[in-house]
Amino acid sequence: MLTQLALLVSLLTIILREAICLKVGVAKVDATLPVGVPLAGYGERRVPDWPLAKETKYTTWMLPSTGHLTPTWVKALVIDTGDEQICFVTVDAIGSDGTLAELAYDIATSKGFRIPFDNVAMFGSHSHSGPGAITPEFLWAVVPATDLLVPELQEMFATSIANAMLQAQENLQDGTMGIDIAQLKGVTRNRRAGVSPYLHEDDIDPNLGVISVNDGDGKPLATVWNYAIHGTCWGSSQLLSNGDIMGGVNDVLETMNSGVAMFINADAGDISPGGDTCSGEPNFQGAPVIAKAVMDARNNTKMSDNVEIRVATQVVPFGETNLNLTFARVENCTSGGPVDICSICKVLNCDVNLHLNEAWVEQNPKFGAFAFNIDGTNTGMVTIPGEALSDLGTEIRNDLLNMKFDNVLLGGYSNNHMGYFATEREYDVGGYESLLTFWGVDTAERIRTNCTLVAKKVAP
Ligand SMILES: *[C@@H]1O[C@H](CO)[C@@H](O)[C@H](O)[C@H]1NC(C)=O
Ligand SMILES: *[C@@H]1O[C@H](CO)[C@@H](O)[C@H](O)[C@H]1NC(C)=O
Ligand SMILES: *[C@@H]1O[C@H](CO)[C@@H](O)[C@H](O)[C@H]1NC(C)=O
Ligand SMILES: *[C@@H]1O[C@H](CO)[C@@H](O)[C@H](O)[C@H]1NC(C)=O
C-alpha cells in the first residue's frame, strides 16, 4: 500500500512537472513616425516665431523633426506560465501614457490579443528624442515638452504598439527565463548634486536588473535590462528622432546575441548619464560599457522553466494637482531644462497653487506589481507612473526587500506619466524636479505607499 502510494505520488509529481511549461514570445516593431513630428522632451525645441509660424501639419509650437537617426522601436515580451500571462511593452519614448496604452490595448484585443489589461505594463524608455504629439495631456503639450496631440500620429503609434503585442503573443513558444541583479557604477551621476545639499554626484541607483529569456534550445530570445538613467545624451538642438543612450545600448546588445533587447527605466528622476557615457556620439562610449554589464549579468543567470508569476494592479485616484509655484521653491531652478518652469514662474509671479484636472495631467495611475518565483527565488517588480527620484526608489526597493522578495525591479516611467516624484526632503530643497512634483510635499510618500500596497498583494 505504502509503495503504491509512493508510486502514485511520484507519478503525480512527474505529471505536474510536465504541466509546468513556460511559454515565451517576443516581438520588435519599427514604430518610427513620419519626419516632421515634434520630438518629445526638451522645452527649448519651440518655434522661435510662434504663433506667426506653424512649421508642419504635425507640430503646433514645437520644431518638427528633420529625420531619423535610429528607428523608434516598440518591443513586447509575453510570458505565459499556464496559470498567468503577462505582457511587457517597451517604447522608445519620453514616457508611458495611459490614453495611448488603452488605445493600443483596444486595437490589440480587436485583433485577438488575449491577455488582460491589468497584466500588461507599458514602459517609456525616457529618450528625449522620441515622438511627441501622441498624448493628450495639455500640461506636457504646453510647457512645451510633447506638443499638441495629433490624433493621426497617436493612432499610428498605438497601432505599432498593438502589433508588437499581437506578434509577441503569436510567437509564444517553449522557453526558459531567469533574473539577475548586478551593480553598475561610473556611467551615471546625480544631477541634483549642487542643487541639493544632501546629494553627491555618486548618489545614483547602481542596480542593474536583467531578465533573460531563452527559447527551448537555450538560444537567447530577449534580454530586458532595468536601470536608472535619463535619456539626455542628445541635447535639445538635435532634431533627428532616436532612442538616445538606452536605444544605443539596445543596439549593441542585439549584436552581442542578447535576442531582442528591451529597456525598462527605474528611479531616474535625478539620474543623468555621467562620466564618458555620452561621448563619441552617435555611438555613445557608454553604450558598449552598459551592454557588457548586461551581458555579464545574463551569463550569470540561471535559466529555468519552473516559473510562477503573480500579478496585482490598483488604479489610484490622485485628484487635482497641488502645483505649488511659490517662488521660494524656484530659487535654484535650473533654467533651460526640458520644461522652463523658471521662466513660466517669472511670468506668473509664482505665488499660486494650481489645481489642474486630468485634462492637464494624468491623475488616475495604474500601479502594477509582478512577482516572479523562479526555482524558489522571488523577484518583485512594481511599476511607478513617472519619474521617481533615486531616494524614493531606494525606499520602495527596501519596502519590497522587507516583504521577503529576494530581488527587486523598479519599473519607472510606466503605464502613466505624472511628472517627478521628489521626496519631502528634496521637495523642500526646491529646484526643477521639485517644481515638477505636482501633488505637493507628500506626493512621493503617496506613490511609495501605493507601490507598497500593490506589491504586498503578490509578496512571497
Ligand atoms: C557570455 O558567455 C558567452 C558564452 O557562454 C561568451 O561567448 C560571451 O563572451 C559572454 N559575454 C560576456 C559579456 O561575458
Ligand atoms: C495612495 O495614493 C492616494 C492618492 O494620493 C492617497 O490618497 C492614498 O492615501 C495613498 N495610499 C496610501 C496607503 O498612502
Ligand atoms: C508652497 O511652498 C512653500 C515653500 O516651500 C511653502 O512654504 C508653502 O507652504 C507651500 N504651499 C502649499 C499650498 O503647499
Ligand atoms: C539656493 O542656493 C543657495 C546657494 O547654494 C542656497 O543658499 C539656498 O538655500 C538655495 N535655495 C533653495 C530654495 O534651495
Coordinates of C-alpha atoms and ligand atoms in Angstrom, one line a residue:
M1 CA 0.0 0.0 0.0
L2 CA 2.8 2.4 1.0
T3 CA 4.8 1.7 -2.1
Q4 CA 1.7 2.1 -4.2
L5 CA 1.1 5.4 -2.6
A6 CA 4.8 6.4 -3.2
L7 CA 4.5 5.4 -6.8
L8 CA 1.3 7.4 -7.2
V9 CA 2.9 10.5 -5.6
S10 CA 6.0 10.3 -7.9
L11 CA 3.7 9.7 -10.9
L12 CA 1.7 12.8 -10.0
T13 CA 4.9 14.7 -9.5
I14 CA 6.0 13.8 -13.0
I15 CA 2.7 14.8 -14.5
L16 CA 2.7 18.1 -12.6
R17 CA 6.3 18.7 -13.6
E18 CA 5.3 18.1 -17.2
A19 CA 2.4 20.6 -16.8
I20 CA 4.9 23.3 -15.8
C21 CA 5.6 24.6 -19.2
L22 CA 6.8 28.1 -19.6
K23 CA 6.0 29.8 -22.9
V24 CA 7.6 33.0 -24.0
G25 CA 7.2 35.2 -27.0
V26 CA 8.9 38.4 -28.1
A27 CA 8.4 40.9 -30.9
K28 CA 10.2 44.1 -32.2
V29 CA 8.2 46.6 -34.3
D30 CA 9.6 49.7 -36.1
A31 CA 7.2 52.4 -34.9
T32 CA 9.1 55.3 -36.4
L33 CA 6.7 58.2 -37.1
P34 CA 7.0 60.5 -40.2
V35 CA 9.6 63.1 -40.4
G36 CA 8.2 66.4 -39.1
V37 CA 6.7 65.1 -35.9
P38 CA 7.9 67.1 -32.8
L39 CA 10.4 65.3 -30.6
A40 CA 9.2 65.0 -27.0
G41 CA 11.5 66.1 -24.2
Y42 CA 13.1 69.5 -24.4
G43 CA 11.2 72.8 -23.9
E44 CA 13.7 74.6 -26.0
R45 CA 12.6 73.0 -29.1
R46 CA 10.0 75.7 -29.7
V47 CA 9.4 77.5 -33.0
P48 CA 11.2 80.9 -32.4
D49 CA 8.5 83.0 -34.2
W50 CA 5.4 81.1 -32.9
P51 CA 2.4 81.9 -33.3
L52 CA 3.4 83.5 -36.6
A53 CA 4.8 80.3 -37.9
K54 CA 3.5 76.7 -37.7
E55 CA 6.0 74.5 -39.3
T56 CA 4.4 71.3 -40.3
K57 CA 1.0 69.6 -40.1
Y58 CA 2.3 67.6 -37.1
T59 CA 3.6 70.5 -35.0
T60 CA 1.9 73.4 -33.3
W61 CA 4.6 75.3 -31.3
M62 CA 7.5 72.9 -31.4
L63 CA 10.1 72.4 -34.0
P64 CA 9.5 69.4 -36.4
S65 CA 12.0 66.6 -36.5
T66 CA 14.2 66.7 -39.6
G67 CA 14.8 63.0 -40.0
H68 CA 15.6 59.8 -38.1
L69 CA 18.9 58.8 -36.6
T70 CA 17.6 55.4 -35.4
P71 CA 14.2 53.8 -35.6
T72 CA 11.7 54.3 -32.8
W73 CA 11.3 50.8 -31.5
V74 CA 8.3 49.2 -29.8
K75 CA 9.1 45.8 -28.3
A76 CA 6.9 43.3 -26.5
L77 CA 7.5 40.3 -24.3
V78 CA 4.8 37.9 -23.4
I79 CA 5.4 35.3 -20.6
D80 CA 2.8 32.5 -20.1
T81 CA 3.2 30.2 -17.2
G82 CA -0.1 28.4 -17.9
D83 CA -1.7 30.0 -14.8
E84 CA -0.8 33.6 -15.6
Q85 CA 0.1 35.5 -18.7
I86 CA 1.8 38.9 -18.7
C87 CA 3.0 41.3 -21.4
F88 CA 5.7 43.9 -21.0
V89 CA 5.8 46.6 -23.7
T90 CA 8.8 49.0 -24.0
V91 CA 8.6 52.1 -26.2
D92 CA 11.5 54.4 -27.2
A93 CA 9.5 57.4 -25.9
I94 CA 9.7 60.1 -23.2
G95 CA 7.2 58.3 -21.1
S96 CA 4.2 55.9 -21.0
D97 CA 0.8 57.5 -21.4
G98 CA -2.4 55.8 -20.1
T99 CA -4.5 57.0 -23.0
L100 CA -2.0 55.6 -25.5
A101 CA -1.8 52.3 -23.6
E102 CA -5.6 51.9 -23.6
L103 CA -5.9 52.8 -27.3
A104 CA -3.2 50.3 -28.2
Y105 CA -4.8 47.6 -26.0
D106 CA -8.2 48.1 -27.6
I107 CA -6.6 47.8 -31.1
A108 CA -4.8 44.7 -30.0
T109 CA -7.8 43.0 -28.4
S110 CA -9.9 43.7 -31.5
K111 CA -7.3 41.6 -33.4
G112 CA -7.2 38.7 -31.0
F113 CA -4.9 39.8 -28.1
R114 CA -6.0 37.7 -25.1
I115 CA -4.0 38.9 -22.1
P116 CA -6.0 41.0 -19.6
F117 CA -5.2 44.8 -19.5
D118 CA -4.2 44.5 -15.8
N119 CA -1.4 42.1 -16.8
V120 CA 0.1 44.4 -19.4
A121 CA 2.6 47.0 -18.4
M122 CA 4.0 49.7 -20.8
F123 CA 7.3 51.3 -20.1
G124 CA 8.7 54.5 -21.7
S125 CA 12.5 54.5 -22.1
H126 CA 12.6 58.2 -21.4
S127 CA 14.5 59.0 -24.5
H128 CA 14.3 62.8 -25.0
S129 CA 14.4 62.3 -28.8
G130 CA 11.3 60.1 -29.2
P131 CA 8.0 61.0 -30.8
G132 CA 5.8 63.8 -29.5
A133 CA 2.2 64.8 -30.3
I134 CA 0.9 61.3 -29.4
T135 CA -0.5 62.1 -25.9
P136 CA -3.4 64.4 -24.9
E137 CA -2.3 65.9 -21.6
F138 CA -2.2 69.6 -22.0
L139 CA 0.4 70.4 -19.4
W140 CA 3.1 68.4 -21.3
A141 CA 1.9 69.9 -24.6
V142 CA 2.1 73.4 -23.5
V143 CA 5.3 73.6 -21.5
P144 CA 6.2 72.6 -24.3
A145 CA 7.6 69.0 -23.9
T146 CA 5.3 67.0 -26.2
D147 CA 3.4 69.5 -28.3
L148 CA -0.4 69.2 -29.0
L149 CA -1.9 65.8 -29.7
V150 CA -2.2 64.9 -33.4
P151 CA -4.8 62.0 -33.3
E152 CA -3.5 60.6 -36.6
L153 CA 0.0 60.2 -35.1
Q154 CA -1.4 58.7 -31.9
E155 CA -3.4 56.1 -33.9
M156 CA -0.2 55.2 -35.9
F157 CA 1.8 54.8 -32.8
A158 CA -0.9 52.8 -30.9
T159 CA -1.2 50.5 -33.9
S160 CA 2.5 49.8 -33.8
I161 CA 2.3 49.0 -30.0
A162 CA -0.7 46.7 -30.7
N163 CA 1.2 44.9 -33.5
A164 CA 4.1 44.3 -31.1
M165 CA 1.8 42.9 -28.5
L166 CA 0.0 40.7 -31.0
Q167 CA 3.2 39.4 -32.6
A168 CA 4.7 38.6 -29.2
Q169 CA 1.6 36.5 -28.4
E170 CA 1.8 34.8 -31.8
N171 CA 5.4 34.0 -31.2
L172 CA 4.8 32.1 -27.9
Q173 CA 7.0 29.0 -27.7
D174 CA 8.6 26.8 -25.0
G175 CA 11.3 28.6 -23.2
T176 CA 13.2 29.4 -20.0
M177 CA 13.8 32.6 -18.1
G178 CA 16.0 33.9 -15.3
I179 CA 16.5 37.2 -13.4
D180 CA 19.8 38.6 -12.1
I181 CA 20.6 41.8 -10.4
A182 CA 24.1 43.3 -10.9
Q183 CA 25.6 46.6 -9.8
L184 CA 26.8 49.2 -12.3
K185 CA 28.6 52.4 -11.3
G186 CA 30.5 55.0 -13.2
V187 CA 28.1 55.5 -16.1
T188 CA 25.6 57.8 -14.4
R189 CA 25.6 60.8 -11.9
N190 CA 23.1 62.5 -9.7
R191 CA 22.2 65.8 -11.4
R192 CA 20.8 67.4 -8.2
A193 CA 24.3 67.4 -6.7
G194 CA 24.9 71.1 -6.3
V195 CA 21.2 71.9 -6.1
S196 CA 20.6 69.7 -3.1
P197 CA 22.9 69.9 -0.1
Y198 CA 22.1 66.3 0.6
L199 CA 23.1 64.8 -2.7
H200 CA 26.5 64.0 -4.2
E201 CA 27.2 63.1 -7.9
D202 CA 27.8 59.5 -6.8
D203 CA 24.3 59.1 -5.3
I204 CA 22.9 57.0 -8.1
D205 CA 20.9 53.8 -8.2
P206 CA 23.6 51.2 -9.2
N207 CA 21.1 48.3 -9.5
L208 CA 21.1 46.7 -12.9
G209 CA 18.3 44.2 -13.2
V210 CA 18.4 41.8 -16.1
I211 CA 15.5 39.5 -17.1
S212 CA 16.8 36.9 -19.6
V213 CA 14.6 34.8 -21.8
N214 CA 15.7 31.9 -23.9
D215 CA 13.9 29.6 -26.4
G216 CA 13.5 25.8 -25.8
D217 CA 17.0 25.2 -27.3
G218 CA 18.7 27.7 -25.0
K219 CA 19.0 30.4 -27.6
P220 CA 18.6 34.0 -26.3
L221 CA 15.2 35.4 -27.3
A222 CA 15.1 38.5 -25.2
T223 CA 17.1 40.5 -22.7
V224 CA 15.3 43.1 -20.5
W225 CA 17.6 45.4 -18.6
N226 CA 16.3 47.7 -15.8
Y227 CA 18.5 50.6 -14.8
A228 CA 18.1 54.3 -13.8
I229 CA 19.4 56.7 -16.4
H230 CA 18.0 59.8 -18.1
G231 CA 17.8 59.7 -21.9
T232 CA 19.5 63.0 -22.3
C233 CA 22.8 62.2 -24.2
W234 CA 21.5 64.2 -27.1
G235 CA 20.6 67.8 -26.4
S236 CA 17.7 70.0 -27.5
S237 CA 19.3 71.2 -30.7
Q238 CA 19.3 67.6 -32.0
L239 CA 16.2 67.2 -34.3
L240 CA 16.6 63.6 -35.6
S241 CA 14.5 61.1 -33.8
N242 CA 16.4 58.4 -31.9
G243 CA 16.4 56.2 -28.8
D244 CA 19.2 58.1 -27.1
I245 CA 21.7 56.2 -24.9
M246 CA 19.2 53.4 -23.9
G247 CA 18.5 52.8 -27.6
G248 CA 22.2 52.8 -28.3
V249 CA 22.7 50.1 -25.6
N250 CA 19.9 48.0 -27.0
D251 CA 21.5 48.1 -30.5
V252 CA 24.9 47.0 -29.1
L253 CA 23.2 44.2 -27.0
E254 CA 21.4 42.9 -30.1
T255 CA 24.8 42.5 -31.8
M256 CA 26.0 40.5 -28.8
N257 CA 23.4 37.8 -29.1
S258 CA 21.0 39.1 -26.5
G259 CA 17.9 38.4 -28.5
V260 CA 15.5 41.4 -28.6
A261 CA 17.0 43.9 -26.1
M262 CA 14.4 45.8 -24.1
F263 CA 14.9 48.6 -21.6
I264 CA 12.9 49.5 -18.5
N265 CA 14.0 52.7 -16.8
A266 CA 13.9 52.8 -13.0
D267 CA 14.2 55.7 -10.4
A268 CA 16.0 58.0 -12.9
G269 CA 14.3 61.3 -11.8
D270 CA 17.6 62.8 -10.7
I271 CA 20.0 60.4 -12.6
S272 CA 21.7 61.6 -15.7
P273 CA 24.3 59.9 -17.9
G274 CA 27.7 60.6 -16.4
G275 CA 31.4 60.2 -17.0
D276 CA 32.1 59.4 -20.6
T277 CA 28.7 57.8 -21.2
C278 CA 27.6 60.3 -23.8
S279 CA 31.0 60.9 -25.5
G280 CA 31.5 59.9 -29.1
E281 CA 28.1 60.4 -30.4
P282 CA 26.3 59.0 -32.4
N283 CA 27.9 55.8 -31.0
F284 CA 28.0 56.7 -27.3
Q285 CA 31.0 55.4 -25.5
G286 CA 28.8 54.3 -22.6
A287 CA 26.7 52.0 -24.8
P288 CA 29.1 49.1 -25.0
V289 CA 30.1 49.5 -21.3
I290 CA 26.5 49.2 -20.2
A291 CA 25.8 46.4 -22.7
K292 CA 28.8 44.4 -21.4
A293 CA 27.5 44.7 -17.9
V294 CA 24.0 43.5 -19.0
M295 CA 25.5 40.5 -20.9
D296 CA 27.8 39.6 -17.9
A297 CA 24.6 39.6 -15.8
R298 CA 22.9 37.5 -18.4
N299 CA 25.8 35.0 -18.5
N300 CA 25.5 34.8 -14.7
T301 CA 21.8 34.0 -14.8
K302 CA 20.4 30.5 -14.0
M303 CA 17.7 29.8 -16.6
S304 CA 14.6 27.7 -15.7
D305 CA 11.2 26.8 -16.8
N306 CA 10.0 26.5 -13.3
V307 CA 8.3 29.9 -13.1
E308 CA 5.3 31.1 -11.1
I309 CA 4.0 34.7 -11.7
R310 CA 1.6 36.6 -9.6
V311 CA 0.1 40.0 -10.7
A312 CA -1.8 42.7 -8.9
T313 CA -2.9 46.1 -10.1
Q314 CA -4.6 49.0 -8.5
V315 CA -5.8 52.2 -10.1
V316 CA -5.5 55.0 -7.5
P317 CA -7.2 58.4 -7.9
F318 CA -4.8 61.2 -7.0
G319 CA -7.3 64.1 -7.7
E320 CA -6.3 67.5 -8.9
T321 CA -2.8 68.7 -8.5
N322 CA -1.4 70.9 -5.7
L323 CA 1.1 72.5 -8.0
N324 CA 2.9 74.9 -5.7
L325 CA 4.6 77.5 -7.7
T326 CA 5.7 79.6 -4.7
F327 CA 8.8 81.5 -5.8
A328 CA 10.8 80.2 -2.8
R329 CA 10.9 76.8 -4.5
V330 CA 12.0 78.2 -7.8
E331 CA 15.1 79.9 -6.4
N332 CA 17.6 77.4 -7.6
C333 CA 15.6 76.2 -10.6
T334 CA 17.9 75.1 -13.4
S335 CA 16.8 77.3 -16.3
G336 CA 16.8 75.7 -19.7
G337 CA 15.7 72.2 -18.7
P338 CA 13.0 70.4 -20.8
V339 CA 10.3 72.5 -19.1
D340 CA 11.4 76.0 -18.4
I341 CA 9.4 76.4 -15.2
C342 CA 11.6 79.3 -14.1
S343 CA 10.5 81.4 -17.0
I344 CA 6.9 80.4 -16.6
C345 CA 7.1 81.2 -12.9
K346 CA 8.5 84.7 -13.5
V347 CA 5.6 85.4 -15.8
L348 CA 3.0 84.0 -13.3
N349 CA 4.7 85.8 -10.4
C350 CA 4.7 82.4 -8.9
D351 CA 2.7 82.5 -5.7
V352 CA -0.1 80.2 -6.9
N353 CA -1.2 76.7 -6.1
L354 CA -2.6 75.3 -9.3
H355 CA -5.3 72.7 -9.1
L356 CA -5.2 71.1 -12.5
N357 CA -7.6 68.4 -13.6
E358 CA -6.9 65.4 -15.7
A359 CA -7.1 67.2 -19.0
W360 CA -3.8 68.8 -17.9
V361 CA -2.0 65.8 -16.4
E362 CA -2.9 62.2 -15.7
Q363 CA -4.2 61.6 -12.2
N364 CA -5.6 58.0 -12.1
P365 CA -2.4 56.0 -12.4
K366 CA -2.3 52.2 -12.7
F367 CA 0.1 50.7 -10.2
G368 CA 1.2 47.2 -11.1
A369 CA 3.0 44.6 -9.1
F370 CA 4.6 41.4 -10.7
A371 CA 6.1 38.6 -8.6
F372 CA 8.3 36.1 -10.3
N373 CA 9.1 32.9 -8.4
I374 CA 11.8 31.2 -10.4
D375 CA 13.1 27.9 -8.8
G376 CA 12.2 29.4 -5.4
T377 CA 13.9 32.7 -5.8
N378 CA 11.4 35.6 -5.6
T379 CA 11.7 38.8 -7.6
G380 CA 9.2 41.6 -7.0
M381 CA 8.6 44.4 -9.5
V382 CA 6.4 47.4 -9.1
T383 CA 5.5 50.0 -11.7
I384 CA 6.0 53.7 -11.0
P385 CA 3.9 56.1 -13.0
G386 CA 6.5 58.8 -13.6
E387 CA 9.9 60.0 -12.5
A388 CA 10.9 58.8 -9.0
L389 CA 14.0 60.5 -7.6
S390 CA 16.6 57.9 -6.6
D391 CA 16.0 58.3 -2.8
L392 CA 12.3 57.4 -3.4
G393 CA 13.4 54.4 -5.5
T394 CA 15.6 53.3 -2.6
E395 CA 12.7 53.5 -0.2
I396 CA 10.4 51.5 -2.5
R397 CA 13.2 48.9 -3.1
N398 CA 13.7 48.5 0.7
D399 CA 9.9 48.1 1.2
L400 CA 9.9 45.2 -1.2
L401 CA 13.0 43.6 0.3
N402 CA 11.3 43.8 3.7
M403 CA 8.4 41.8 2.2
K404 CA 10.9 39.0 1.6
F405 CA 11.4 39.5 -2.0
D406 CA 15.0 38.3 -2.8
N407 CA 15.3 40.7 -5.8
V408 CA 13.6 43.9 -6.8
L409 CA 13.0 45.6 -10.1
L410 CA 11.7 49.1 -10.3
G411 CA 9.5 49.8 -13.4
G412 CA 9.8 53.5 -13.7
Y413 CA 8.0 55.7 -16.4
S414 CA 5.3 53.0 -16.6
N415 CA 1.7 53.0 -17.6
N416 CA 1.1 56.7 -16.9
H417 CA 3.2 59.8 -16.6
M418 CA 2.5 62.1 -13.6
G419 CA 5.8 64.1 -13.6
Y420 CA 8.5 63.9 -11.0
F421 CA 8.2 62.4 -7.5
A422 CA 10.6 64.3 -5.2
T423 CA 10.7 63.1 -1.6
E424 CA 9.8 65.5 1.1
R425 CA 13.4 66.5 1.7
E426 CA 14.1 67.2 -1.9
Y427 CA 10.7 68.9 -2.4
D428 CA 11.7 71.4 0.3
V429 CA 15.1 72.0 -1.2
G430 CA 13.4 73.1 -4.4
G431 CA 14.7 73.1 -7.9
Y432 CA 13.5 71.7 -11.2
E433 CA 12.4 68.2 -10.1
S434 CA 10.7 69.6 -7.0
L435 CA 8.7 72.1 -9.1
L436 CA 7.5 69.4 -11.3
T437 CA 6.3 67.3 -8.4
F438 CA 2.6 68.1 -8.8
W439 CA 0.7 66.8 -5.7
G440 CA 2.5 68.7 -3.0
V441 CA 5.1 67.8 -0.4
D442 CA 3.7 64.2 0.2
T443 CA 3.5 63.2 -3.5
A444 CA 6.4 60.8 -3.2
E445 CA 5.0 59.3 0.0
R446 CA 1.7 58.6 -1.7
I447 CA 3.5 57.0 -4.6
R448 CA 5.6 54.9 -2.2
T449 CA 2.7 53.7 -0.1
N450 CA 0.6 52.8 -3.1
C451 CA 3.5 50.9 -4.7
T452 CA 4.0 49.1 -1.4
L453 CA 0.3 48.3 -1.1
V454 CA 0.1 46.7 -4.5
A455 CA 3.4 44.8 -4.0
K456 CA 2.1 43.3 -0.7
K457 CA -0.7 41.6 -2.7
V458 CA 1.9 39.5 -4.5
A459 CA 4.6 39.2 -1.8
P460 CA 6.0 35.8 -1.1
Ligands
LIG1 C1 28.8 35.3 -22.3 O1 29.0 33.9 -22.5 C2 29.3 33.5 -23.8 C3 29.5 32.0 -23.8 O2 28.7 31.4 -22.9 C4 30.6 34.2 -24.3 O3 30.8 33.9 -25.6 C5 30.4 35.7 -24.1 O4 31.6 36.4 -24.4 C6 30.0 36.1 -22.7 N1 29.7 37.5 -22.7 C7 30.1 38.3 -21.7 C8 29.7 39.8 -21.9 O5 30.7 37.9 -20.8
LIG2 C1 -2.4 56.3 -2.3 O1 -2.5 57.5 -3.0 C2 -3.7 58.2 -2.8 C3 -3.7 59.4 -3.8 O2 -2.7 60.3 -3.5 C4 -3.7 58.6 -1.4 O3 -5.0 59.3 -1.1 C5 -3.7 57.4 -0.5 O4 -3.6 57.8 0.8 C6 -2.4 56.6 -0.9 N1 -2.5 55.4 -0.1 C7 -1.7 55.3 1.0 C8 -1.9 54.0 1.7 O5 -1.0 56.1 1.3
LIG3 C1 4.5 76.1 -1.2 O1 5.9 76.0 -0.9 C2 6.3 76.9 0.1 C3 7.8 76.8 0.1 O2 8.3 75.5 0.2 C4 5.7 76.6 1.4 O3 6.1 77.5 2.4 C5 4.1 76.6 1.2 O4 3.5 76.2 2.4 C6 3.7 75.8 0.1 N1 2.3 76.0 -0.2 C7 1.4 75.0 -0.4 C8 0.0 75.4 -0.6 O5 1.8 73.8 -0.4
LIG4 C1 19.7 78.2 -3.5 O1 21.1 78.0 -3.5 C2 21.7 78.8 -2.5 C3 23.2 78.6 -2.7 O2 23.5 77.3 -2.9 C4 21.3 78.3 -1.1 O3 21.8 79.1 -0.1 C5 19.8 78.4 -1.0 O4 19.3 77.9 0.2 C6 19.1 77.7 -2.1 N1 17.7 78.0 -2.1 C7 16.8 77.0 -2.2 C8 15.3 77.4 -2.2 O5 17.1 75.8 -2.3

